[in-house]
CSV table of C-alpha atoms in Angstrom, one decimal:
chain,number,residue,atom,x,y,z
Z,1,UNK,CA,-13.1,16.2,26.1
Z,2,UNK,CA,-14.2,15.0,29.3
Z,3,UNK,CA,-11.4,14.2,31.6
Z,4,UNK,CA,-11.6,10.8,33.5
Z,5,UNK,CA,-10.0,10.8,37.2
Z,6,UNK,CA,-9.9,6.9,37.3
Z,7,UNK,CA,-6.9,5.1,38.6
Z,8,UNK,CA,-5.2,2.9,35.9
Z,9,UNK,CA,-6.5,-0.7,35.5
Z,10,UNK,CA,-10.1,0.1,37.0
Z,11,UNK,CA,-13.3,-0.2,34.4
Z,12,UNK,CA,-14.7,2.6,33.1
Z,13,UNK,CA,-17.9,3.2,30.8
Z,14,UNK,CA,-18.7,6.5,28.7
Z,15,UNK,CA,-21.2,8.0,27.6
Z,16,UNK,CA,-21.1,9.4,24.1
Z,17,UNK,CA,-24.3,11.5,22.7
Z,18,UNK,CA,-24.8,12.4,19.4
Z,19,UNK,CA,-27.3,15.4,17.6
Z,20,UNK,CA,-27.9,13.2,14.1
Z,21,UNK,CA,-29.5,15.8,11.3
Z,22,UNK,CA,-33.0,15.1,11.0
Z,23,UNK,CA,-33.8,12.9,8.1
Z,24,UNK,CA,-30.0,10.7,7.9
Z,25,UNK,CA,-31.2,8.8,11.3
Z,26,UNK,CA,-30.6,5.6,8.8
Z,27,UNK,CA,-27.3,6.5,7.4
Z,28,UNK,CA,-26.1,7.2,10.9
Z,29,UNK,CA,-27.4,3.8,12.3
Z,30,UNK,CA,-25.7,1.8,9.3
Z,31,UNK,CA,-22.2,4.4,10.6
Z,32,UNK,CA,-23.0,2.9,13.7
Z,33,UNK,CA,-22.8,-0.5,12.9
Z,34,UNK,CA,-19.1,-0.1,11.4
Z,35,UNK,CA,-17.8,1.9,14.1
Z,36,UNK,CA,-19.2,-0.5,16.1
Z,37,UNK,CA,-17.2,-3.6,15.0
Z,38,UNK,CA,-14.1,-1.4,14.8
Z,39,UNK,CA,-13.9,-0.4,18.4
Z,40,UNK,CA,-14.8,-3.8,19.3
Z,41,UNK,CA,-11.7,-4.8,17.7
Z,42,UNK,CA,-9.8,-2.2,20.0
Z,43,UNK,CA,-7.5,-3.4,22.9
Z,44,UNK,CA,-9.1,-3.0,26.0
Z,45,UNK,CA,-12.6,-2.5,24.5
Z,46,UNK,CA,-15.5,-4.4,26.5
Z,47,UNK,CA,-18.4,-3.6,24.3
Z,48,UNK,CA,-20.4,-0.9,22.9
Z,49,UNK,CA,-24.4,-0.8,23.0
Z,50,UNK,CA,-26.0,2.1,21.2
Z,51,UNK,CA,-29.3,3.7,22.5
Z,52,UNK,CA,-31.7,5.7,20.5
Z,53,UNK,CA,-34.9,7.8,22.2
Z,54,UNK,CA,-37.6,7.0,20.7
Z,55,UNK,CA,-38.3,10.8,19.9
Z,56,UNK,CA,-35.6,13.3,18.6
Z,57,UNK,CA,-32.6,13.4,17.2
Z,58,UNK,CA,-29.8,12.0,19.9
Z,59,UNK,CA,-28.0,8.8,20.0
Z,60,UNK,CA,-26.3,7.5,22.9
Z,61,UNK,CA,-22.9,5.2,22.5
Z,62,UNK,CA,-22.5,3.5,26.0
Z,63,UNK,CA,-18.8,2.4,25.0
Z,64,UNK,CA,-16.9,0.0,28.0
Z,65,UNK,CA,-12.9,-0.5,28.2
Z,66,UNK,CA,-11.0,-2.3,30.6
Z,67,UNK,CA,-9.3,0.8,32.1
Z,68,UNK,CA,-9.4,4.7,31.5
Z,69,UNK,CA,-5.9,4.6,29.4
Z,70,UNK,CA,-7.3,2.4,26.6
Z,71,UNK,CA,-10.4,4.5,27.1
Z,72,UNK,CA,-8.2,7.2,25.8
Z,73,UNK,CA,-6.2,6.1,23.2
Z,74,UNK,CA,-9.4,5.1,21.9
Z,75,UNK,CA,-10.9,8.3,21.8
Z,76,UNK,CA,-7.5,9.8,20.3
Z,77,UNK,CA,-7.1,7.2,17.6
Z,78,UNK,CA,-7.0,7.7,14.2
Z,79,UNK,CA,-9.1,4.7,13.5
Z,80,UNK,CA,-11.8,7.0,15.4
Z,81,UNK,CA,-10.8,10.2,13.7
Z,82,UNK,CA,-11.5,8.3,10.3
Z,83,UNK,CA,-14.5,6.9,11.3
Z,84,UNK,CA,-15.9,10.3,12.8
Z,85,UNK,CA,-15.1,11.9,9.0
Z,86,UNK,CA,-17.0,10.2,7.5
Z,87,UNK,CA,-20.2,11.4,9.3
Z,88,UNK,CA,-19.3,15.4,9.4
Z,89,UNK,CA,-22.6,16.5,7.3
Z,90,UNK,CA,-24.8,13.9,8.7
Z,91,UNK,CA,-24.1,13.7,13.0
Z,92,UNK,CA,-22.4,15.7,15.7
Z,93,UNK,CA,-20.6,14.7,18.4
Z,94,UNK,CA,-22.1,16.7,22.0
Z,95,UNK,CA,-18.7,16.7,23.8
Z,96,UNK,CA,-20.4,18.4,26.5
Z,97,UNK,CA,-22.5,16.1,27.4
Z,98,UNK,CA,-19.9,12.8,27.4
Z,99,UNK,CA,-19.9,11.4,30.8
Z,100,UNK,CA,-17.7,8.4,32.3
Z,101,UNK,CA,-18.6,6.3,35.5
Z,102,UNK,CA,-16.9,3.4,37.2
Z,103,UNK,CA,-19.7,2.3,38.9
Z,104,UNK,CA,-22.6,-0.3,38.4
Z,105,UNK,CA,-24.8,2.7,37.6
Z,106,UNK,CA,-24.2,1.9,34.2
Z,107,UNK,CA,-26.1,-1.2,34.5
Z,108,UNK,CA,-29.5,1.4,34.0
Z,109,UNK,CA,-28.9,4.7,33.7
Z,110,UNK,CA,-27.2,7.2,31.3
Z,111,UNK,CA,-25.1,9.5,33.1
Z,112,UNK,CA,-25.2,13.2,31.8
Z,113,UNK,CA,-28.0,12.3,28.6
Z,114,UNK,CA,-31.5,13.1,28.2
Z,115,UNK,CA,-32.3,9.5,28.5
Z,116,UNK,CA,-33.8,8.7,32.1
Z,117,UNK,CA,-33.0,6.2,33.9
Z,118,UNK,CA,-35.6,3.6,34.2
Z,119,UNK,CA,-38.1,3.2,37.6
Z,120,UNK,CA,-36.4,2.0,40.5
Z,121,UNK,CA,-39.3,-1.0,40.6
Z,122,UNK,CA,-37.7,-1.7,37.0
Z,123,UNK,CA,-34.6,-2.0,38.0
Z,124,UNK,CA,-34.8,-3.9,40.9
Z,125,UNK,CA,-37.0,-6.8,39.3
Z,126,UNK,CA,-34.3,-6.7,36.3
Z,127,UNK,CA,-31.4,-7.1,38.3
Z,128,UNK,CA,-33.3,-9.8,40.3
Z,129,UNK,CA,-34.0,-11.8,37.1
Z,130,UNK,CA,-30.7,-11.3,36.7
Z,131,UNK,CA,-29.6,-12.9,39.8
Z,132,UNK,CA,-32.2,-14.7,41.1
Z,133,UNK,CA,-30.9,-18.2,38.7
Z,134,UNK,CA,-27.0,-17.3,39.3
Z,135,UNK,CA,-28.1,-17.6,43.1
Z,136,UNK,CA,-29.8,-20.7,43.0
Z,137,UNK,CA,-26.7,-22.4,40.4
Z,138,UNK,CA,-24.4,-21.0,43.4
Z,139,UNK,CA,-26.2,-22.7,45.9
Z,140,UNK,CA,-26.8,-25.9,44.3
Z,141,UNK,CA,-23.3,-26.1,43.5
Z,142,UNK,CA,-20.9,-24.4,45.3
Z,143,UNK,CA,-22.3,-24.4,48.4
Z,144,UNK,CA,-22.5,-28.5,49.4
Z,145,UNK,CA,-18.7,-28.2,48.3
Z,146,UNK,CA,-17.9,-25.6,50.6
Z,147,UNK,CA,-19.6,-26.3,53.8
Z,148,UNK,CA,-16.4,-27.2,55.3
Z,149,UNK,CA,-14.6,-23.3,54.9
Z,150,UNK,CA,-14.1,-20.8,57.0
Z,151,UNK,CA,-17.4,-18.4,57.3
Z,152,UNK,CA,-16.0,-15.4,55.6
Z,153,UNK,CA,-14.3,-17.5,52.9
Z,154,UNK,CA,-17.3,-18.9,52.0
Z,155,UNK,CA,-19.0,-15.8,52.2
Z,156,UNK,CA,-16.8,-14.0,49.8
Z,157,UNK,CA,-17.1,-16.9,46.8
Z,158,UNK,CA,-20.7,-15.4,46.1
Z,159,UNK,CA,-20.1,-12.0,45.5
Z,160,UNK,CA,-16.7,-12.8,43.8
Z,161,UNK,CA,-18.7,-14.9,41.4
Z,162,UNK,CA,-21.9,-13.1,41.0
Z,163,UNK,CA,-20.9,-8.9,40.4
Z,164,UNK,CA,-18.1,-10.0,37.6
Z,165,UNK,CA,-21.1,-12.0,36.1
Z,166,UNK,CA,-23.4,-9.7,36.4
Z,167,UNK,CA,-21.6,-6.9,35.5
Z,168,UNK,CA,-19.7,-7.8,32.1
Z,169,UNK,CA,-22.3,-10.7,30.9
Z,170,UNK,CA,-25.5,-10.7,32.4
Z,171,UNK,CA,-27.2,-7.3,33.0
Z,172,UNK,CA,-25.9,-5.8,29.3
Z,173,UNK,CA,-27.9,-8.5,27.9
Z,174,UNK,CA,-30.7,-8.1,29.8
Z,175,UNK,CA,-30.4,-4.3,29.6
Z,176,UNK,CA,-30.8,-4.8,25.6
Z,177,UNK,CA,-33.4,-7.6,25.7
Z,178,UNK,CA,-35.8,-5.4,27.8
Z,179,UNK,CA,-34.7,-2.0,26.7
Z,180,UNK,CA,-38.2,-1.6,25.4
Z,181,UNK,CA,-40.6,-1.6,28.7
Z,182,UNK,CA,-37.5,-0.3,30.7
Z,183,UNK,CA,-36.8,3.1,29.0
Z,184,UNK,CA,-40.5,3.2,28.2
Z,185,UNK,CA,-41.9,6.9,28.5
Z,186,UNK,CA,-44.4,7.1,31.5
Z,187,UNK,CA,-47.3,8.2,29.4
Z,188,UNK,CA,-47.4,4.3,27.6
């Protein structure tokens, strides 16, 4: 196992990879659903969003927890040992290549995988889409109402409002939603 250097109470996302036998790619993706719910379920759990090349073998688990502790006792819990028995003869775990980040990196790319991250021209028209509406709703509303503050207390409302938002709600959805001409191969 990977060992996180993240101070207690900061965010963390990791990177799970797994080698999936060729020919159970479906019983491993049905797995995935109930492992799915279950770590959901776990304290300090923000989500989980599973990627699958379109070629090969190797699933990715992006898995995000509120701090690196509940990370842990995730990954150490029997709840997880259980659920990783049942897949034994069908899916491996590459513990090598497990990664965790803190940073918003994990809006696009997939640190230590064989899963690219998208273009930069992709990303940046993304992440606008993104923020491009949550800018104009700040504006509309906030700003009239806050004309009277101090300049850098008014300057810090946006970006106290927006990179929560963007971060926890908004770009894993549109990550999902668009996962198909993001992570699309060059050659297509």
């Amino acid at each position: 196992m990977t060992t996180t250097h993240v101070r207690r109470g900061e965010p963390v996302t990791t990177v799970l990879t797994w080698r999936v036998r060729p020919g159970r790619e479906q019983e491993f993706e049905e797995w995935t659903h109930g492992i799915t719910r279950c770590v959901r379920r776990f304290p300090g759990s923000e989500g989980v969003s599973w990627l699958r090349p379109e070629d090969g073998h190797r699933f990715h688990a992006v898995l995000r927890f509120c701090d690196a502790h509940r990370l842990t006792t995730w990954l150490e819990s029997p709840e997880r040992a259980e659920w990783h028995a049942r897949i034994e003869d069908i899916a491996t775990e590459i513990g090598s290549e497990r990664q965790s980040t803190t940073g918003m990196e994990t809006w696009f790319g997939l640190p230590g995988t064989t899963v690219r991250p998208p273009p930069r021209w992709k990303m940046v028209l993304t992440t606008f889409l993104a923020a491009y509406p949550f800018t104009l709703l700040v504006q509309w509303l906030l700003t009239p109402r806050t004309a009277a503050w101090p300049l850098p207390l008014r300057a810090a409302v946006f970006p106290v409002l927006l990179l929560p938002t963007l971060t926890y709600l908004v770009m894993p959805r549109l990550s999902r939603l668009f996962r198909q001409w993001l992570y699309r191969p060059p050659d297509h």
